[in-house]
mmCIF file of C-alpha atoms in Angstrom:
data_model
loop_
_atom_site.group_PDB
_atom_site.id
_atom_site.type_symbol
_atom_site.label_atom_id
_atom_site.label_comp_id
_atom_site.label_asym_id
_atom_site.label_seq_id
_atom_site.Cartn_x
_atom_site.Cartn_y
_atom_site.Cartn_z
ATOM 1 C CA MET A 1 69.501 64.900 18.460
ATOM 2 C CA SER A 2 69.806 61.141 18.002
ATOM 3 C CA TYR A 3 67.781 58.155 19.183
ATOM 4 C CA ALA A 4 68.294 54.398 19.278
ATOM 5 C CA LEU A 5 65.568 51.761 19.234
ATOM 6 C CA ILE A 6 66.645 48.467 20.776
ATOM 7 C CA ASP A 7 64.244 45.631 19.940
ATOM 8 C CA CYS A 8 64.484 41.956 20.873
ATOM 9 C CA ASN A 9 64.291 39.505 17.963
ATOM 10 C CA ALA A 10 61.184 37.254 18.112
ATOM 11 C CA PHE A 11 61.097 38.005 21.838
ATOM 12 C CA TYR A 12 58.740 35.296 23.141
ATOM 13 C CA CYS A 13 60.450 32.622 21.040
ATOM 14 C CA SER A 14 63.917 33.871 22.027
ATOM 15 C CA CYS A 15 62.992 33.610 25.718
ATOM 16 C CA GLU A 16 62.144 29.945 25.162
ATOM 17 C CA ARG A 17 65.459 29.395 23.398
ATOM 18 C CA VAL A 18 67.515 30.899 26.249
ATOM 19 C CA TYR A 19 66.874 27.813 28.379
ATOM 20 C CA ARG A 20 66.848 25.408 25.420
ATOM 21 C CA PRO A 21 69.975 26.176 23.381
ATOM 22 C CA TRP A 22 69.360 23.109 21.207
ATOM 23 C CA LEU A 23 66.472 25.046 19.610
ATOM 24 C CA LYS A 24 68.898 27.552 18.079
ATOM 25 C CA ASP A 25 68.117 26.681 14.448
ATOM 26 C CA VAL A 26 64.763 24.956 15.045
ATOM 27 C CA PRO A 27 61.533 26.769 14.019
ATOM 28 C CA VAL A 28 59.705 27.949 17.158
ATOM 29 C CA VAL A 29 56.239 29.452 17.635
ATOM 30 C CA VAL A 30 54.403 30.702 20.706
ATOM 31 C CA LEU A 31 50.622 30.560 21.098
ATOM 32 C CA SER A 32 48.097 33.040 22.438
ATOM 33 C CA ASN A 33 45.857 32.646 25.502
ATOM 34 C CA ASN A 34 44.195 29.241 25.728
ATOM 35 C CA ASP A 35 46.563 28.030 23.004
ATOM 36 C CA GLY A 36 44.391 29.713 20.411
ATOM 37 C CA CYS A 37 46.655 30.993 17.630
ATOM 38 C CA VAL A 38 50.264 31.789 16.737
ATOM 39 C CA ILE A 39 51.431 35.159 18.143
ATOM 40 C CA ALA A 40 55.224 34.831 17.805
ATOM 41 C CA ARG A 41 57.459 33.132 15.208
ATOM 42 C CA THR A 42 61.160 32.720 14.659
ATOM 43 C CA ARG A 43 62.658 33.401 11.274
ATOM 44 C CA GLU A 44 62.775 29.668 10.582
ATOM 45 C CA ALA A 45 59.039 29.416 11.277
ATOM 46 C CA LYS A 46 58.292 32.316 8.926
ATOM 47 C CA ARG A 47 60.217 30.592 6.143
ATOM 48 C CA LEU A 48 57.851 27.613 6.501
ATOM 49 C CA GLY A 49 54.970 29.937 5.651
ATOM 50 C CA ILE A 50 53.356 29.891 9.122
ATOM 51 C CA PRO A 51 51.305 33.111 9.263
ATOM 52 C CA MET A 52 50.826 35.304 12.284
ATOM 53 C CA GLY A 53 47.480 34.478 13.870
ATOM 54 C CA ALA A 54 47.374 30.928 12.452
ATOM 55 C CA PRO A 55 44.746 28.952 14.448
ATOM 56 C CA TYR A 56 46.601 26.233 16.292
ATOM 57 C CA PHE A 57 43.875 23.606 15.906
ATOM 58 C CA GLN A 58 44.122 23.989 12.107
ATOM 59 C CA TRP A 59 47.937 23.990 11.965
ATOM 60 C CA ARG A 60 48.711 21.464 14.721
ATOM 61 C CA GLN A 61 49.359 18.519 12.369
ATOM 62 C CA ARG A 62 51.573 20.488 9.984
ATOM 63 C CA LEU A 63 53.603 21.984 12.818
ATOM 64 C CA ARG A 64 54.215 18.506 14.160
ATOM 65 C CA GLN A 65 55.246 17.195 10.736
ATOM 66 C CA TRP A 66 57.650 20.075 10.196
ATOM 67 C CA GLY A 67 59.306 19.648 13.594
ATOM 68 C CA VAL A 68 58.230 23.048 14.861
ATOM 69 C CA ALA A 69 58.701 23.611 18.615
ATOM 70 C CA VAL A 70 55.367 24.957 19.981
ATOM 71 C CA PHE A 71 54.948 26.696 23.337
ATOM 72 C CA SER A 72 52.051 28.172 25.290
ATOM 73 C CA SER A 73 52.496 31.781 26.404
ATOM 74 C CA ASN A 74 54.664 31.902 29.529
ATOM 75 C CA TYR A 75 54.022 35.474 30.617
ATOM 76 C CA GLU A 76 55.818 35.050 33.941
ATOM 77 C CA LEU A 77 59.035 34.127 32.119
ATOM 78 C CA TYR A 78 58.664 36.802 29.443
ATOM 79 C CA GLY A 79 58.011 39.554 31.979
ATOM 80 C CA GLU A 80 61.096 38.663 34.012
ATOM 81 C CA MET A 81 63.320 38.445 30.909
ATOM 82 C CA SER A 82 62.002 41.806 29.718
ATOM 83 C CA ALA A 83 62.905 43.393 33.078
ATOM 84 C CA ARG A 84 66.444 42.030 32.714
ATOM 85 C CA VAL A 85 66.804 43.529 29.226
ATOM 86 C CA MET A 86 65.549 46.936 30.318
ATOM 87 C CA ALA A 87 67.808 46.971 33.393
ATOM 88 C CA THR A 88 70.762 46.180 31.103
ATOM 89 C CA LEU A 89 69.877 49.055 28.764
ATOM 90 C CA GLU A 90 69.454 51.498 31.652
ATOM 91 C CA GLY A 91 73.033 50.713 32.607
ATOM 92 C CA LEU A 92 74.231 51.757 29.126
ATOM 93 C CA PHE A 93 72.101 54.801 28.281
ATOM 94 C CA PRO A 94 71.281 57.816 30.483
ATOM 95 C CA LYS A 95 67.632 58.044 29.344
ATOM 96 C CA VAL A 96 65.532 55.043 28.307
ATOM 97 C CA GLU A 97 61.847 54.886 27.353
ATOM 98 C CA VAL A 98 60.405 51.387 27.679
ATOM 99 C CA TYR A 99 58.098 51.273 24.675
ATOM 100 C CA SER A 100 56.823 47.692 25.002
ATOM 101 C CA ILE A 101 57.737 44.381 26.620
ATOM 102 C CA ASP A 102 60.508 43.806 24.054
ATOM 103 C CA GLU A 103 61.661 47.223 22.861
ATOM 104 C CA ALA A 104 62.942 50.518 24.210
ATOM 105 C CA PHE A 105 64.062 53.899 22.893
ATOM 106 C CA ALA A 106 67.311 55.427 24.163
ATOM 107 C CA ASP A 107 68.341 59.084 23.991
ATOM 108 C CA LEU A 108 71.829 59.334 22.474
ATOM 109 C CA ALA A 109 72.143 63.131 22.675
ATOM 110 C CA GLY A 110 75.516 64.175 24.025
ATOM 111 C CA LEU A 111 77.005 60.698 24.166
ATOM 112 C CA PRO A 112 80.651 60.704 23.029
ATOM 113 C CA GLY A 113 82.275 58.356 20.540
ATOM 114 C CA ASP A 114 80.990 56.239 17.681
ATOM 115 C CA LEU A 115 77.259 55.662 18.140
ATOM 116 C CA GLU A 116 77.233 52.672 15.809
ATOM 117 C CA ALA A 117 79.930 51.064 17.964
ATOM 118 C CA LEU A 118 77.786 51.883 21.008
ATOM 119 C CA GLY A 119 74.900 50.042 19.327
ATOM 120 C CA GLN A 120 77.104 46.989 18.839
ATOM 121 C CA ARG A 121 78.170 47.190 22.474
ATOM 122 C CA ALA A 122 74.521 47.258 23.535
ATOM 123 C CA ARG A 123 73.788 44.144 21.441
ATOM 124 C CA GLU A 124 76.733 42.297 22.900
ATOM 125 C CA ARG A 125 75.927 43.224 26.487
ATOM 126 C CA VAL A 126 72.242 42.253 26.235
ATOM 127 C CA TRP A 127 73.268 38.929 24.641
ATOM 128 C CA ARG A 128 75.933 38.251 27.266
ATOM 129 C CA TRP A 129 73.761 39.188 30.249
ATOM 130 C CA THR A 130 70.398 37.789 29.122
ATOM 131 C CA GLY A 131 71.016 35.442 26.165
ATOM 132 C CA LEU A 132 68.535 37.394 24.019
ATOM 133 C CA PRO A 133 69.375 38.709 20.508
ATOM 134 C CA VAL A 134 68.468 42.317 19.749
ATOM 135 C CA GLY A 135 68.633 44.688 16.807
ATOM 136 C CA VAL A 136 69.569 48.358 17.145
ATOM 137 C CA GLY A 137 68.356 51.199 14.915
ATOM 138 C CA ILE A 138 69.831 54.687 15.190
ATOM 139 C CA GLY A 139 68.404 57.867 13.693
ATOM 140 C CA PRO A 140 67.864 61.594 14.234
ATOM 141 C CA THR A 141 64.175 60.934 15.041
ATOM 142 C CA LYS A 142 62.300 58.153 16.787
ATOM 143 C CA THR A 143 60.500 57.159 13.566
ATOM 144 C CA LEU A 144 63.789 56.855 11.681
ATOM 145 C CA ALA A 145 65.303 54.883 14.572
ATOM 146 C CA LYS A 146 62.326 52.514 14.364
ATOM 147 C CA LEU A 147 62.766 52.109 10.585
ATOM 148 C CA ALA A 148 66.508 51.595 11.039
ATOM 149 C CA ASN A 149 65.747 48.830 13.523
ATOM 150 C CA TRP A 150 63.518 47.129 10.951
ATOM 151 C CA ALA A 151 66.432 47.198 8.504
ATOM 152 C CA ALA A 152 68.855 45.898 11.132
ATOM 153 C CA LYS A 153 66.630 42.854 11.763
ATOM 154 C CA THR A 154 65.765 42.279 8.098
ATOM 155 C CA TRP A 155 69.229 42.304 6.539
ATOM 156 C CA GLY A 156 71.807 40.153 8.307
ATOM 157 C CA LYS A 157 74.735 41.870 6.541
ATOM 158 C CA CYS A 158 74.075 44.958 8.673
ATOM 159 C CA GLY A 159 75.511 43.209 11.714
ATOM 160 C CA GLY A 160 72.367 43.950 13.744
ATOM 161 C CA VAL A 161 72.909 47.750 13.825
ATOM 162 C CA VAL A 162 71.795 50.354 11.262
ATOM 163 C CA ASP A 163 72.629 54.077 11.636
ATOM 164 C CA LEU A 164 70.494 56.474 9.569
ATOM 165 C CA ARG A 165 72.123 59.735 10.619
ATOM 166 C CA ASP A 166 73.886 59.880 7.243
ATOM 167 C CA PRO A 167 71.464 61.523 4.730
ATOM 168 C CA LEU A 168 72.598 59.347 1.796
ATOM 169 C CA ARG A 169 72.113 56.106 3.709
ATOM 170 C CA ARG A 170 68.768 57.394 4.937
ATOM 171 C CA GLU A 171 67.600 58.157 1.396
ATOM 172 C CA ARG A 172 68.546 54.672 0.165
ATOM 173 C CA LEU A 173 66.564 52.986 2.920
ATOM 174 C CA LEU A 174 63.513 55.248 2.527
ATOM 175 C CA ARG A 175 63.350 54.430 -1.191
ATOM 176 C CA ILE A 176 63.614 50.662 -0.521
ATOM 177 C CA ALA A 177 61.229 50.372 2.459
ATOM 178 C CA GLU A 178 57.535 49.917 1.719
ATOM 179 C CA VAL A 179 55.330 52.455 3.459
ATOM 180 C CA GLY A 180 53.730 49.673 5.531
ATOM 181 C CA GLU A 181 57.058 49.192 7.346
ATOM 182 C CA VAL A 182 56.904 52.730 8.726
ATOM 183 C CA TRP A 183 56.048 52.994 12.436
ATOM 184 C CA GLY A 184 52.297 53.497 12.850
ATOM 185 C CA VAL A 185 51.305 52.968 9.206
ATOM 186 C CA GLY A 186 50.662 49.234 8.774
ATOM 187 C CA ARG A 187 48.621 47.360 6.184
ATOM 188 C CA ARG A 188 45.231 49.126 6.371
ATOM 189 C CA LEU A 189 46.611 52.630 6.179
ATOM 190 C CA SER A 190 48.968 51.536 3.352
ATOM 191 C CA ALA A 191 45.915 50.611 1.286
ATOM 192 C CA ARG A 192 44.461 54.100 1.812
ATOM 193 C CA LEU A 193 47.773 55.760 0.926
ATOM 194 C CA ALA A 194 48.319 53.765 -2.286
ATOM 195 C CA PRO A 195 45.775 55.752 -4.439
ATOM 196 C CA LEU A 196 47.788 58.885 -3.587
ATOM 197 C CA GLY A 197 50.921 57.297 -4.998
ATOM 198 C CA ILE A 198 52.421 56.756 -1.544
ATOM 199 C CA ARG A 199 53.984 53.296 -1.713
ATOM 200 C CA SER A 200 57.396 53.750 -0.109
ATOM 201 C CA ALA A 201 58.680 55.487 3.002
ATOM 202 C CA TRP A 202 60.301 58.013 0.660
ATOM 203 C CA ASP A 203 56.915 58.826 -0.911
ATOM 204 C CA LEU A 204 55.413 59.458 2.504
ATOM 205 C CA ALA A 205 58.334 61.571 3.694
ATOM 206 C CA HIS A 206 58.005 63.938 0.719
ATOM 207 C CA PHE A 207 54.226 64.123 0.457
ATOM 208 C CA GLU A 208 52.535 67.444 1.212
ATOM 209 C CA PRO A 209 52.194 67.569 5.061
ATOM 210 C CA ALA A 210 49.024 69.711 5.053
ATOM 211 C CA THR A 211 47.260 67.151 2.843
ATOM 212 C CA LEU A 212 48.251 64.319 5.190
ATOM 213 C CA ARG A 213 46.857 66.277 8.147
ATOM 214 C CA ARG A 214 43.631 67.145 6.327
ATOM 215 C CA HIS A 215 42.842 63.689 4.905
ATOM 216 C CA PHE A 216 44.355 61.491 7.614
ATOM 217 C CA SER A 217 45.615 62.897 10.930
ATOM 218 C CA VAL A 218 48.199 65.088 12.575
ATOM 219 C CA VAL A 219 49.919 61.875 13.687
ATOM 220 C CA LEU A 220 50.611 60.870 10.079
ATOM 221 C CA GLU A 221 51.827 64.372 9.322
ATOM 222 C CA LYS A 222 54.318 64.119 12.198
ATOM 223 C CA THR A 223 55.413 60.706 10.927
ATOM 224 C CA ALA A 224 56.197 62.183 7.506
ATOM 225 C CA ARG A 225 58.157 65.038 9.050
ATOM 226 C CA GLU A 226 60.115 62.601 11.229
ATOM 227 C CA LEU A 227 61.022 60.566 8.140
ATOM 228 C CA ARG A 228 62.598 63.765 6.756
ATOM 229 C CA GLY A 229 64.694 64.045 9.924
ATOM 230 C CA ILE A 230 62.566 66.680 11.683
ATOM 231 C CA PRO A 231 62.036 65.615 15.339
ATOM 232 C CA CYS A 232 58.377 65.742 16.383
ATOM 233 C CA LEU A 233 58.347 63.063 19.087
ATOM 234 C CA GLU A 234 60.364 63.344 22.272
ATOM 235 C CA LEU A 235 61.530 60.582 24.574
ATOM 236 C CA GLU A 236 58.738 59.976 27.078
ATOM 237 C CA GLU A 237 59.678 59.573 30.709
ATOM 238 C CA ALA A 238 57.998 56.656 32.461
ATOM 239 C CA ALA A 239 54.783 57.922 34.043
ATOM 240 C CA PRO A 240 52.358 56.125 36.350
ATOM 241 C CA ARG A 241 49.470 54.557 34.483
ATOM 242 C CA GLN A 242 46.122 56.289 34.744
ATOM 243 C CA THR A 243 44.196 53.003 34.737
ATOM 244 C CA ILE A 244 45.112 49.404 35.533
ATOM 245 C CA CYS A 245 43.264 46.523 33.910
ATOM 246 C CA THR A 246 43.449 42.784 34.510
ATOM 247 C CA SER A 247 41.419 40.887 31.926
ATOM 248 C CA ARG A 248 41.713 37.250 30.848
ATOM 249 C CA MET A 249 39.792 34.549 29.070
ATOM 250 C CA PHE A 250 38.810 31.520 31.127
ATOM 251 C CA GLY A 251 40.275 28.145 30.228
ATOM 252 C CA ARG A 252 36.705 26.891 29.658
ATOM 253 C CA ARG A 253 33.202 28.321 29.671
ATOM 254 C CA LEU A 254 31.880 28.971 33.174
ATOM 255 C CA HIS A 255 28.196 28.715 34.054
ATOM 256 C CA GLU A 256 28.197 28.860 37.863
ATOM 257 C CA LEU A 257 28.869 31.897 40.010
ATOM 258 C CA ALA A 258 31.401 30.268 42.369
ATOM 259 C CA PRO A 259 34.297 29.783 39.888
ATOM 260 C CA ILE A 260 33.706 33.245 38.434
ATOM 261 C CA ARG A 261 34.036 34.660 41.958
ATOM 262 C CA GLU A 262 37.379 32.872 42.319
ATOM 263 C CA ALA A 263 38.589 34.244 38.977
ATOM 264 C CA LEU A 264 37.507 37.803 39.731
ATOM 265 C CA ALA A 265 39.178 37.672 43.168
ATOM 266 C CA SER A 266 42.371 36.513 41.455
ATOM 267 C CA TYR A 267 42.199 39.293 38.849
ATOM 268 C CA ALA A 268 41.537 41.956 41.488
ATOM 269 C CA SER A 269 44.519 40.683 43.505
ATOM 270 C CA THR A 270 46.779 40.940 40.458
ATOM 271 C CA ALA A 271 45.526 44.471 39.744
ATOM 272 C CA ALA A 272 46.225 45.443 43.359
ATOM 273 C CA GLU A 273 49.821 44.197 43.055
ATOM 274 C CA LYS A 274 50.327 46.320 39.920
ATOM 275 C CA LEU A 275 48.799 49.302 41.742
ATOM 276 C CA ARG A 276 51.201 49.016 44.674
ATOM 277 C CA ARG A 277 54.151 48.475 42.337
ATOM 278 C CA GLN A 278 53.692 51.971 40.890
ATOM 279 C CA GLY A 279 52.882 53.510 44.278
ATOM 280 C CA SER A 280 49.299 54.547 43.495
ATOM 281 C CA LEU A 281 45.890 54.284 45.128
ATOM 282 C CA ALA A 282 42.625 53.495 43.319
ATOM 283 C CA GLY A 283 39.648 55.752 43.795
ATOM 284 C CA ALA A 284 37.229 53.618 41.797
ATOM 285 C CA LEU A 285 36.848 50.099 40.402
ATOM 286 C CA GLN A 286 34.853 48.530 37.598
ATOM 287 C CA VAL A 287 34.116 44.851 36.895
ATOM 288 C CA ALA A 288 32.849 43.188 33.751
ATOM 289 C CA ILE A 289 31.934 39.660 32.615
ATOM 290 C CA ARG A 290 30.905 38.478 29.200
ATOM 291 C CA THR A 291 30.060 35.415 27.195
ATOM 292 C CA GLY A 292 31.825 34.367 23.991
ATOM 293 C CA MET A 293 30.976 36.756 21.176
ATOM 294 C CA HIS A 294 31.579 34.350 18.283
ATOM 295 C CA ALA A 295 29.938 31.091 19.365
ATOM 296 C CA PRO A 296 26.968 30.459 17.025
ATOM 297 C CA GLY A 297 23.758 29.526 18.738
ATOM 298 C CA GLU A 298 24.884 30.589 22.256
ATOM 299 C CA PRO A 299 23.039 33.412 24.008
ATOM 300 C CA ARG A 300 25.218 36.493 24.468
ATOM 301 C CA TYR A 301 25.542 38.747 27.485
ATOM 302 C CA CYS A 302 27.925 41.391 28.720
ATOM 303 C CA GLY A 303 27.615 42.955 32.163
ATOM 304 C CA VAL A 304 29.578 45.957 33.454
ATOM 305 C CA MET A 305 29.357 47.483 36.926
ATOM 306 C CA PRO A 306 31.163 50.438 38.550
ATOM 307 C CA CYS A 307 31.970 49.570 42.159
ATOM 308 C CA PRO A 308 32.391 52.361 44.720
ATOM 309 C CA LEU A 309 35.316 52.177 47.112
ATOM 310 C CA PRO A 310 35.053 53.466 50.685
ATOM 311 C CA TYR A 311 38.331 55.413 50.249
ATOM 312 C CA PRO A 312 41.329 55.515 47.852
ATOM 313 C CA THR A 313 43.191 52.288 48.531
ATOM 314 C CA ASP A 314 45.703 49.683 47.366
ATOM 315 C CA ASP A 315 44.516 47.079 49.887
ATOM 316 C CA THR A 316 43.838 43.801 48.085
ATOM 317 C CA ARG A 317 41.095 42.869 50.544
ATOM 318 C CA VAL A 318 39.111 46.065 49.958
ATOM 319 C CA LEU A 319 39.460 45.857 46.165
ATOM 320 C CA VAL A 320 38.436 42.188 46.067
ATOM 321 C CA ASP A 321 35.382 42.814 48.268
ATOM 322 C CA ALA A 322 34.246 45.648 45.985
ATOM 323 C CA ALA A 323 34.789 43.570 42.848
ATOM 324 C CA LEU A 324 32.752 40.657 44.209
ATOM 325 C CA ARG A 325 29.875 42.959 45.169
ATOM 326 C CA GLY A 326 29.855 44.216 41.612
ATOM 327 C CA LEU A 327 29.889 40.646 40.281
ATOM 328 C CA GLU A 328 26.842 39.741 42.369
ATOM 329 C CA ALA A 329 24.963 42.614 40.711
ATOM 330 C CA ILE A 330 25.763 41.724 37.086
ATOM 331 C CA TYR A 331 25.867 37.917 37.133
ATOM 332 C CA ARG A 332 22.968 36.298 35.268
ATOM 333 C CA PRO A 333 22.371 32.509 35.340
ATOM 334 C CA GLY A 334 21.901 30.602 32.118
ATOM 335 C CA PHE A 335 24.912 31.978 30.250
ATOM 336 C CA ALA A 336 28.300 30.446 29.372
ATOM 337 C CA TYR A 337 30.825 33.059 30.510
ATOM 338 C CA SER A 338 34.217 33.251 28.782
ATOM 339 C CA LYS A 339 35.948 36.308 30.242
ATOM 340 C CA ALA A 340 36.078 38.638 33.262
ATOM 341 C CA GLU A 341 37.769 41.979 33.817
ATOM 342 C CA VAL A 342 38.788 44.200 36.714
ATOM 343 C CA LEU A 343 39.568 47.840 35.924
ATOM 344 C CA LEU A 344 41.076 50.216 38.519
ATOM 345 C CA LEU A 345 40.219 53.867 37.879
ATOM 346 C CA ASP A 346 40.806 57.329 39.334
ATOM 347 C CA LEU A 347 44.397 56.498 40.253
ATOM 348 C CA ARG A 348 46.314 59.016 42.339
ATOM 349 C CA ARG A 349 49.538 59.129 44.297
ATOM 350 C CA ARG A 350 49.549 59.159 48.066
ATOM 351 C CA GLY A 351 49.042 62.688 49.360
ATOM 352 C CA GLU A 352 47.342 63.854 46.154
ATOM 353 C CA PHE A 353 43.813 63.710 47.547
ATOM 354 C CA THR A 354 41.811 65.118 50.411
ATOM 355 C CA GLY A 355 40.266 62.491 52.620
ATOM 356 C CA ASP A 356 36.517 62.359 53.204
ATOM 357 C CA LEU A 357 35.744 63.287 56.804
ATOM 358 C CA PHE A 358 32.751 60.926 56.876
ATOM 359 C CA ALA A 359 34.348 57.977 55.059
ATOM 360 C CA PRO A 360 35.414 54.902 57.050
ATOM 361 C CA ARG A 361 39.056 54.759 58.046
ATOM 362 C CA PRO A 362 41.392 52.279 56.350
ATOM 363 C CA ARG A 363 42.114 49.082 58.213
ATOM 364 C CA PRO A 364 44.934 49.579 60.699
ATOM 365 C CA GLY A 365 48.243 48.136 59.536
ATOM 366 C CA ALA A 366 47.019 47.599 55.968
ATOM 367 C CA ASP A 367 50.060 49.279 54.383
ATOM 368 C CA ARG A 368 52.526 47.150 56.334
ATOM 369 C CA LEU A 369 50.547 43.978 55.653
ATOM 370 C CA MET A 370 50.423 44.544 51.893
ATOM 371 C CA ALA A 371 54.128 45.442 51.790
ATOM 372 C CA THR A 372 55.008 42.252 53.670
ATOM 373 C CA ILE A 373 52.894 40.116 51.343
ATOM 374 C CA ASP A 374 54.543 41.704 48.288
ATOM 375 C CA ARG A 375 58.034 41.089 49.666
ATOM 376 C CA ILE A 376 57.302 37.435 50.385
ATOM 377 C CA ASN A 377 55.720 36.867 46.968
ATOM 378 C CA ALA A 378 58.649 38.600 45.262
ATOM 379 C CA ARG A 379 61.047 36.309 47.086
ATOM 380 C CA GLN A 380 59.128 33.030 47.043
ATOM 381 C CA GLY A 381 57.090 33.422 43.855
ATOM 382 C CA ARG A 382 53.756 35.017 43.011
ATOM 383 C CA GLY A 383 50.851 33.455 44.867
ATOM 384 C CA SER A 384 52.931 32.111 47.745
ATOM 385 C CA ILE A 385 50.656 34.250 49.943
ATOM 386 C CA ARG A 386 47.190 34.968 48.545
ATOM 387 C CA LEU A 387 43.594 35.341 49.646
ATOM 388 C CA GLY A 388 41.978 32.090 50.767
ATOM 389 C CA ARG A 389 39.230 32.422 48.156
ATOM 390 C CA VAL A 390 41.816 32.124 45.330
ATOM 391 C CA PRO A 391 42.804 28.456 44.710
ATOM 392 C CA ALA A 392 46.400 27.509 43.899
ATOM 393 C CA GLU A 393 45.435 25.537 40.754
ATOM 394 C CA PRO A 394 42.039 26.825 39.588
ATOM 395 C CA ALA A 395 40.019 24.788 37.112
ATOM 396 C CA TRP A 396 39.075 28.016 35.253
ATOM 397 C CA ALA A 397 42.672 29.072 34.538
ATOM 398 C CA MET A 398 43.818 29.636 30.965
ATOM 399 C CA ARG A 399 44.749 26.513 29.013
ATOM 400 C CA ARG A 400 48.498 26.458 28.645
ATOM 401 C CA GLU A 401 49.122 22.814 27.911
ATOM 402 C CA LEU A 402 52.459 23.470 26.179
ATOM 403 C CA MET A 403 53.873 25.972 28.668
ATOM 404 C CA SER A 404 57.562 25.782 29.534
ATOM 405 C CA GLN A 405 58.911 26.075 33.060
ATOM 406 C CA ARG A 406 58.870 29.419 34.864
ATOM 407 C CA TYR A 407 62.622 29.277 35.213
ATOM 408 C CA THR A 408 63.055 32.716 36.764
ATOM 409 C CA THR A 409 60.056 33.135 39.044
ATOM 410 C CA CYS A 410 59.219 29.757 40.607
ATOM 411 C CA TRP A 411 61.485 27.809 42.962
ATOM 412 C CA ASP A 412 59.993 24.476 41.913
ATOM 413 C CA GLU A 413 60.715 25.149 38.228
ATOM 414 C CA LEU A 414 64.334 26.302 38.340
ATOM 415 C CA LEU A 415 66.640 24.980 35.636
ATOM 416 C CA GLN A 416 68.343 21.781 36.804
ATOM 417 C CA VAL A 417 71.783 20.711 35.572
ATOM 418 C CA SER A 418 72.749 17.049 36.016
#
């Protein structure tokens, strides 16, 4: 049994560099929602001492002085580039588990030839087809593949691929790697492990498993076993999500009901698109709104409301109507609202439920209408067709004053060559 973890290097920043090759050796950072803090850094930015989570308003002047390229989060671009990377990997490996937007596990069992050479081929193909750099870690377990990937991205002499199937090479890395670099451990758990003398990955791998289970969790016990080369985690096949959530901060505090209605209609529409993309129907919906939780002197409020649906549906119109009814029930005047959320629950596939004899029937032609809207939006760009209550350029949208062009998803923002 062997696994590979393929992980994009500084993914958000690398996406920005694809369409700006002159930024190759320039420090780059990407900011969080509403341009709040740093959430992605290139190696050059890390060398300048820019920490993850650095508040932009505090670091703005220094970033400008140091010549750092700063971008707002461009989720449309990042999502499309991620899809390209995963499609490339699926053409190389028979089984792929998409673990996050920028990394995936691949099952290498039964593949012929030199697996390290296969890892190099994967790096080269992803670079050639997408322009994104990746590191590849190979190991007999998923945890070791993850640690090997960390080594591949940390030490340039590795050539971007590290294979830990060899026991001697594995031992050397486990002794060097701090326990905080192990998948699922992190800084807080490292502090709890230190009094037990567990400071390296090697220490964790050879600690008594029963003690780890008793004092921590079965998850940490499995991690230790995996570090010893004992597989405890299998490749997970992609499964439909059990809930779908669309939740965003507003670009500014909202006091009136009207703009919150627009935002909630937009969020419900986005959730409906995700629902149809995985071929599910929602049996229930929940909405929530809240004020800022950290603003001193401002009154705080959080309202949550489950909203019944007349029948399991993926119809945007039905979901938006239900969400707005819930909003009417929980909205309270006199507060400065900062965030809203739409949560789709009780998801099931078509044919996996028994209809209610007394429930109203779905609108005729709803399936064909939604499918047509999705096709047009996929071809012309998201929001080309939308509900009339959702404005094209809402005043409540997230602040993204430094956002790059949506090169891959918007006709008006395609890359131009002159």
